[in-house]
CSV table of C-alpha atoms in Angstrom, one decimal:
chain,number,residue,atom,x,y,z
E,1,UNK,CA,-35.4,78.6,47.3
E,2,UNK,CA,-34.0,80.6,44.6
E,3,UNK,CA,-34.2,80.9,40.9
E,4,UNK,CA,-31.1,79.3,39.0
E,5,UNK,CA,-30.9,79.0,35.2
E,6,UNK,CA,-28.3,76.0,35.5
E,7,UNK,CA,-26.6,74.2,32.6
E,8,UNK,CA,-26.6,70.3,33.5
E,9,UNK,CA,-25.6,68.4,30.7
E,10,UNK,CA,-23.7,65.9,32.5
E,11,UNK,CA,-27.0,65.2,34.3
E,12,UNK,CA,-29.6,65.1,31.2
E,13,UNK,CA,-27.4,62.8,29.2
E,14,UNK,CA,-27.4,60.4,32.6
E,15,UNK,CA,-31.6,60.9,32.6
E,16,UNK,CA,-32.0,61.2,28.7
E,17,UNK,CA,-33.2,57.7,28.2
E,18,UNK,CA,-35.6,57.7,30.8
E,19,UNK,CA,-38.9,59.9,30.6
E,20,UNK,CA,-38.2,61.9,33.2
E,21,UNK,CA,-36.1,63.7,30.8
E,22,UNK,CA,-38.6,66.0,29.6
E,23,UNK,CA,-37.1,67.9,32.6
E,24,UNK,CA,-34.4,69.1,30.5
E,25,UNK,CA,-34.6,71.3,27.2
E,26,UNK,CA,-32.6,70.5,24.1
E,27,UNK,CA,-30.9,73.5,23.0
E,28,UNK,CA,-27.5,74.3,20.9
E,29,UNK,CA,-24.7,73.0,22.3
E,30,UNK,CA,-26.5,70.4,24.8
E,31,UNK,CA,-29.5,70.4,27.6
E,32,UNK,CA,-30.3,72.9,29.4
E,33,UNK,CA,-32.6,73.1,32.9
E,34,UNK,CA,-34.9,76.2,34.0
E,35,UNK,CA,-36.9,75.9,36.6
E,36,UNK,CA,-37.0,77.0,40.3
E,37,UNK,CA,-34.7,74.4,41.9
E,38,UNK,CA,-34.0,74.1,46.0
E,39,UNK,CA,-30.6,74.2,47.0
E,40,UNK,CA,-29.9,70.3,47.3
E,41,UNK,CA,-30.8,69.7,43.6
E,42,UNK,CA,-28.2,72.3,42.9
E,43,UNK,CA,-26.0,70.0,45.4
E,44,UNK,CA,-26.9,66.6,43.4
E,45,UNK,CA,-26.1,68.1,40.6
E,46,UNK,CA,-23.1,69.2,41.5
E,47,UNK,CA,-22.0,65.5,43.1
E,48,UNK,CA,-23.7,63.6,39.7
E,49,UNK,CA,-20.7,65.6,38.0
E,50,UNK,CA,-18.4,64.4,41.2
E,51,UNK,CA,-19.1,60.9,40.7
E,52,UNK,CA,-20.4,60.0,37.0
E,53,UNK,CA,-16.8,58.5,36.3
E,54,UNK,CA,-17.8,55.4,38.7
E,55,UNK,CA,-18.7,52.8,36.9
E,56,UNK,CA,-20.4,51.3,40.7
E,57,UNK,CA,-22.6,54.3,40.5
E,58,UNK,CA,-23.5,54.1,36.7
E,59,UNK,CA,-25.0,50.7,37.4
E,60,UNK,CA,-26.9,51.7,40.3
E,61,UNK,CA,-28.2,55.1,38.8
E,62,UNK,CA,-29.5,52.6,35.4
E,63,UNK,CA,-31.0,49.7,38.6
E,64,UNK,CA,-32.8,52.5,40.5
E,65,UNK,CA,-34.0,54.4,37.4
E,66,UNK,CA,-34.7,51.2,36.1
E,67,UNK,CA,-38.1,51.6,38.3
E,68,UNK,CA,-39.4,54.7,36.7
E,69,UNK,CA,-38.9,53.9,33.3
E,70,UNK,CA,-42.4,54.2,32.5
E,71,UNK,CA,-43.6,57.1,35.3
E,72,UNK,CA,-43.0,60.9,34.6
E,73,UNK,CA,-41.1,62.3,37.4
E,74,UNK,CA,-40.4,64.9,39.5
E,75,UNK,CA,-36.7,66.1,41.0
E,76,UNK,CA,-38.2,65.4,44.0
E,77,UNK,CA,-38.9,61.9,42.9
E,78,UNK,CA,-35.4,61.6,41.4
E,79,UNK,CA,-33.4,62.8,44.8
E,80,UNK,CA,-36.0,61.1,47.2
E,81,UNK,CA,-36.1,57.7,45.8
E,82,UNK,CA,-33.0,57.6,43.2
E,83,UNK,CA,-30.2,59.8,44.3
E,84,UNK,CA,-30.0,59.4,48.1
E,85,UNK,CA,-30.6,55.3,47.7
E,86,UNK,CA,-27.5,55.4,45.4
E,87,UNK,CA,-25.9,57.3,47.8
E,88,UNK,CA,-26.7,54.9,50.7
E,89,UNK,CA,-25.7,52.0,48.6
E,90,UNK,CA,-22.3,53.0,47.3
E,91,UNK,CA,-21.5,54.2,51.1
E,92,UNK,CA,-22.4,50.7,51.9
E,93,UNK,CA,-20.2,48.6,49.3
E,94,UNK,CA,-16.8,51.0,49.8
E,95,UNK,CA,-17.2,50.9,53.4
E,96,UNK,CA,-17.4,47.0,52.9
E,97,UNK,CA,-14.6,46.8,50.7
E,98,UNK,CA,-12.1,49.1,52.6
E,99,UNK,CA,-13.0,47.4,55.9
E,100,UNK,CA,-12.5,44.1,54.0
E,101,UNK,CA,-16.2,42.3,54.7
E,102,UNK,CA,-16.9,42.5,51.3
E,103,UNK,CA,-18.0,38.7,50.1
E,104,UNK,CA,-15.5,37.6,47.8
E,105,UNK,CA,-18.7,37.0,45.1
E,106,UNK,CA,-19.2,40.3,45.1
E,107,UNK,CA,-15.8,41.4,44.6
E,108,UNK,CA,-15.9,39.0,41.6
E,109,UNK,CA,-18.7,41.2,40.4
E,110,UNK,CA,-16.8,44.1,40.5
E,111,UNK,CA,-13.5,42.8,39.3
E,112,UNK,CA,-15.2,41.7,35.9
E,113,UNK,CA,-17.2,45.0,35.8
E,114,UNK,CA,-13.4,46.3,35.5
E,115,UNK,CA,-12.5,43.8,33.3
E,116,UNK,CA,-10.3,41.9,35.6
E,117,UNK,CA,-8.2,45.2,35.6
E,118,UNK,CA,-6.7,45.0,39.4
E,119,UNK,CA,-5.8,48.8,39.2
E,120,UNK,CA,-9.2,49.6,37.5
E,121,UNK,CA,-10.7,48.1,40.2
E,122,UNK,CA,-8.4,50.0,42.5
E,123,UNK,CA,-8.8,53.3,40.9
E,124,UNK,CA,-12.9,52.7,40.9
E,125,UNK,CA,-12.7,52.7,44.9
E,126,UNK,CA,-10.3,55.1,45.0
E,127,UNK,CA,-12.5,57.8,43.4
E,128,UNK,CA,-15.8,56.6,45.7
E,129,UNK,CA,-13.5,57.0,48.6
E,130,UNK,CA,-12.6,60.5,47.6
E,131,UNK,CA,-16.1,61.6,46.6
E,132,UNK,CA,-17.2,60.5,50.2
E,133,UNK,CA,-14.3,61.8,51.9
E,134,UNK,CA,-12.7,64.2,50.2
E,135,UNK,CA,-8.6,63.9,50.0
E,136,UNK,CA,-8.2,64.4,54.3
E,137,UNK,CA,-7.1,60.8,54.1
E,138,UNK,CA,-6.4,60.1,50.8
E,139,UNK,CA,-3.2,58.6,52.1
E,140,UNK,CA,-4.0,56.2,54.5
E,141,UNK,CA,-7.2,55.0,52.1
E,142,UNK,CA,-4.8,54.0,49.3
E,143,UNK,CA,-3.0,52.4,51.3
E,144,UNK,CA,-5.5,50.6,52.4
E,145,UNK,CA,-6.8,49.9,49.2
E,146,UNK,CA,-3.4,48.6,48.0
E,147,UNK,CA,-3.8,45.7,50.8
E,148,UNK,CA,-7.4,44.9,49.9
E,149,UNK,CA,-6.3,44.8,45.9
E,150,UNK,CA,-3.7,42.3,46.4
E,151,UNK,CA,-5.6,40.4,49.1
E,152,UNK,CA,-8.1,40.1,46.3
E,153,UNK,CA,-5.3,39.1,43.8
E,154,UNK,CA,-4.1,36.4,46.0
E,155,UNK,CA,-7.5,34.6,46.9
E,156,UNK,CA,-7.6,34.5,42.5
E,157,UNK,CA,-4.5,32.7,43.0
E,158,UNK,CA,-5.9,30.2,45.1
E,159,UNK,CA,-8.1,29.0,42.1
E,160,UNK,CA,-5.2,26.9,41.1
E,161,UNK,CA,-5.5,25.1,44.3
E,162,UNK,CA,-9.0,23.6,44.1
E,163,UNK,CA,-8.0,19.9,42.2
E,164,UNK,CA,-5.6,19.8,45.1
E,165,UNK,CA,-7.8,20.4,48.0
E,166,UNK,CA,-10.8,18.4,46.5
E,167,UNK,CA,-8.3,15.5,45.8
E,168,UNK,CA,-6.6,15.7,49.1
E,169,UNK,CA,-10.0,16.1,51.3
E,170,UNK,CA,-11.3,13.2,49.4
E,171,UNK,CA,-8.5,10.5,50.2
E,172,UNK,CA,-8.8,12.3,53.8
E,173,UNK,CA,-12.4,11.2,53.6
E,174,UNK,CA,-12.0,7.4,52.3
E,175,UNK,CA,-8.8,6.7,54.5
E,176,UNK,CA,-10.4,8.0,57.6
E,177,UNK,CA,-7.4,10.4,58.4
E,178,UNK,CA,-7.2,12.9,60.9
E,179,UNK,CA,-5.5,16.1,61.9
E,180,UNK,CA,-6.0,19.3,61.1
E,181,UNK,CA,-7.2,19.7,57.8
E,182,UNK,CA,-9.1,23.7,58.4
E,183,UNK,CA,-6.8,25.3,56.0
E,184,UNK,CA,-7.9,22.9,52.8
E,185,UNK,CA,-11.3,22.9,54.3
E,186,UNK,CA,-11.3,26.7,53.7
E,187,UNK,CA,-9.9,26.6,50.0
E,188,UNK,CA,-12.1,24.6,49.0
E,189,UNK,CA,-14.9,26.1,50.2
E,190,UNK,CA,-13.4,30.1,48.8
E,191,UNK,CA,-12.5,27.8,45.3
E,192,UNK,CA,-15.9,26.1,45.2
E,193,UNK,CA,-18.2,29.0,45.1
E,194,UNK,CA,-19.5,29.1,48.3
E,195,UNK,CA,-18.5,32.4,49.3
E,196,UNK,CA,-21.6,33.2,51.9
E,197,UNK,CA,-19.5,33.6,55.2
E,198,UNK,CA,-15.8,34.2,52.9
E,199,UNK,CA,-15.2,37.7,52.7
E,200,UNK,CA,-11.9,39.8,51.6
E,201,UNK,CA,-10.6,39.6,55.6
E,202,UNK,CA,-11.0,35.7,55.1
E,203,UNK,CA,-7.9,35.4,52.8
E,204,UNK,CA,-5.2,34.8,55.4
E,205,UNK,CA,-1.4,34.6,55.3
E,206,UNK,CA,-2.0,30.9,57.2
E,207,UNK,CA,-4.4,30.4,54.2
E,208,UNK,CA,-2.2,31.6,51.9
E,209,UNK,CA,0.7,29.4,52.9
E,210,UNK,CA,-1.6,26.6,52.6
E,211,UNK,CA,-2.5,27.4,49.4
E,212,UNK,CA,1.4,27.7,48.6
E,213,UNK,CA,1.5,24.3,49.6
E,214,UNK,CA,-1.2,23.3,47.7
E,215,UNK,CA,0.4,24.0,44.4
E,216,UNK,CA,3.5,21.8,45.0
E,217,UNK,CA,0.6,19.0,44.3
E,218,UNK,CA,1.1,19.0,40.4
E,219,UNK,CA,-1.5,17.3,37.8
E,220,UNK,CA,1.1,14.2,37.6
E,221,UNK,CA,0.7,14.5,41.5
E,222,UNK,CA,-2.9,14.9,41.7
E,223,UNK,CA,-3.5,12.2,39.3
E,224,UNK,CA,-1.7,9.3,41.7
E,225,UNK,CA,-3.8,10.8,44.6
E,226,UNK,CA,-7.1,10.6,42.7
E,227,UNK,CA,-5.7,7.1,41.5
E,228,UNK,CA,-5.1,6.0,44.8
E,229,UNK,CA,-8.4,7.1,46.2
E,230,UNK,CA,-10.2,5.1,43.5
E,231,UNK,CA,-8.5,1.5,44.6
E,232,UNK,CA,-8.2,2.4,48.2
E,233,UNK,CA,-11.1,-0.6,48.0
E,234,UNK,CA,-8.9,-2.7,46.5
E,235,UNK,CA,-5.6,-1.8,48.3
E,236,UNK,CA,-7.5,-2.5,51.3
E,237,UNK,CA,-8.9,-5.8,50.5
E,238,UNK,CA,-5.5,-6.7,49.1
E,239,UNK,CA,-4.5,-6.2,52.7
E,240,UNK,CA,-6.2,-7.7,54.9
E,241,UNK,CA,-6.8,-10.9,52.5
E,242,UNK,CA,-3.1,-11.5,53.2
E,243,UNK,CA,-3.1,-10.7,56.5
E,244,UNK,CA,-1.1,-13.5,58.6
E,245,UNK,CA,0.1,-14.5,55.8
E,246,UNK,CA,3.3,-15.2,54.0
E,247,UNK,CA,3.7,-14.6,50.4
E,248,UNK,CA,5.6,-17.9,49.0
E,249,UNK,CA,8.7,-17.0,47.4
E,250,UNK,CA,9.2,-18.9,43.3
């Protein structure tokens, strides 16, 4: 333990709308902390500074302060319960995303918390990754990043896919056809919003391809196959009612 007369502004502003800010003191020129602090308050101080650009963190600092809106707090309080959860949790969801077992609905979340902005979203994970790892491997994570971005771009893509899928699943479905039909299976399930077992990893080149086929199926196209389906009753009552027979000739 030592005595430190440290000037945290960064911090205060972060903790000024909750009530634990009575930890700081308003003075000229910002906020200002004196107290007897241990060494790893010094050290999330320090990191808050490292970090505050993320917008990821900013939105787990306001959910876990969230619960102590209404308590007065300690910095033991804030570094037990606030600070080292964050720190778990933001571990947790670059880990996820660089490995690529991120669920595609969550990287939805974060794509719009970047405003669709693919290199927002790149340069968000970027600066988690080199706040957890410093620059040692800066290289190989951006590279890494780069693949994950446009995997993440390219399962967008496959959006324009879903009237094709769901029409071509659906005369697979009244016609009784078989073969291997995995490929749409799996569009339509990433396109219909059930992401639960789709993660980044999921979005294939085999599944790409697919998709790439997919979009040769225009809305003229669509429209006959939807069409067809409909009066696949009738085309097949048409058929067999003239079964044996000849059609006479006028």
């Amino acid at each position: 333990m030592r005595n430190l007369v440290l000037c945290v502004t960064k911090l205060c502003k972060i903790i000024k709308n909750y009530p634990y800010a009575h930890l700081c003191t308003k003075r000229s020129g910002g906020y200002d902390m004196f107290f007897k602090l241990d060494d790893k308050f010094y050290e999330m101080v320090s990191k808050i500074t490292d970090i505050k650009r993320s917008q990821i963190f900013d939105k787990l600092w306001q959910k876990y302060g969230e619960k102590f809106k209404t308590e007065v707090v300690t910095m033991e309080v804030i570094f037990n319960k606030i600070w080292s959860k964050i720190l778990d949790k933001l571990q947790s969801i670059n880990e996820q995303f660089l490995n690529g077992k991120m669920q595609l609905k969550k990287v939805d979340k974060y794509l719009v918390m970047c405003k669709t902005d693919y290199d927002a979203l790149e340069e968000e994970f970027m600066l988690i990754s080199r706040f957890f790892s410093g620059t040692a491997h800066l290289g190989e994570v951006k590279k890494t990043l780069g693949v994950r971005i446009e995997k993440v771009k390219s399962y967008k893509q496959l959006f324009d896919a879903q009237q094709a899928a769901l029409a071509i699943l659906e005369l697979k479905e009244i016609m009784g056809l078989e073969g291997d039909f995995s490929e749409v299976e799996n569009i339509k399930e990433i396109i219909g919003g059930r992401f639960e077992s789709q993660a980044i990893n999921s979005v294939s080149d085999k599944l790409l391809k697919a998709g790439d086929l997919l979009t040769d199926i225009n809305p003229t196209r669509r429209s006959c196959l939807k069409a067809f389906t409909k009066c696949f009753d009738l085309v097949t009552w048409l058929r067999e009612s003239i079964k044996g027979k000849e059609l006479s000739k006028n």
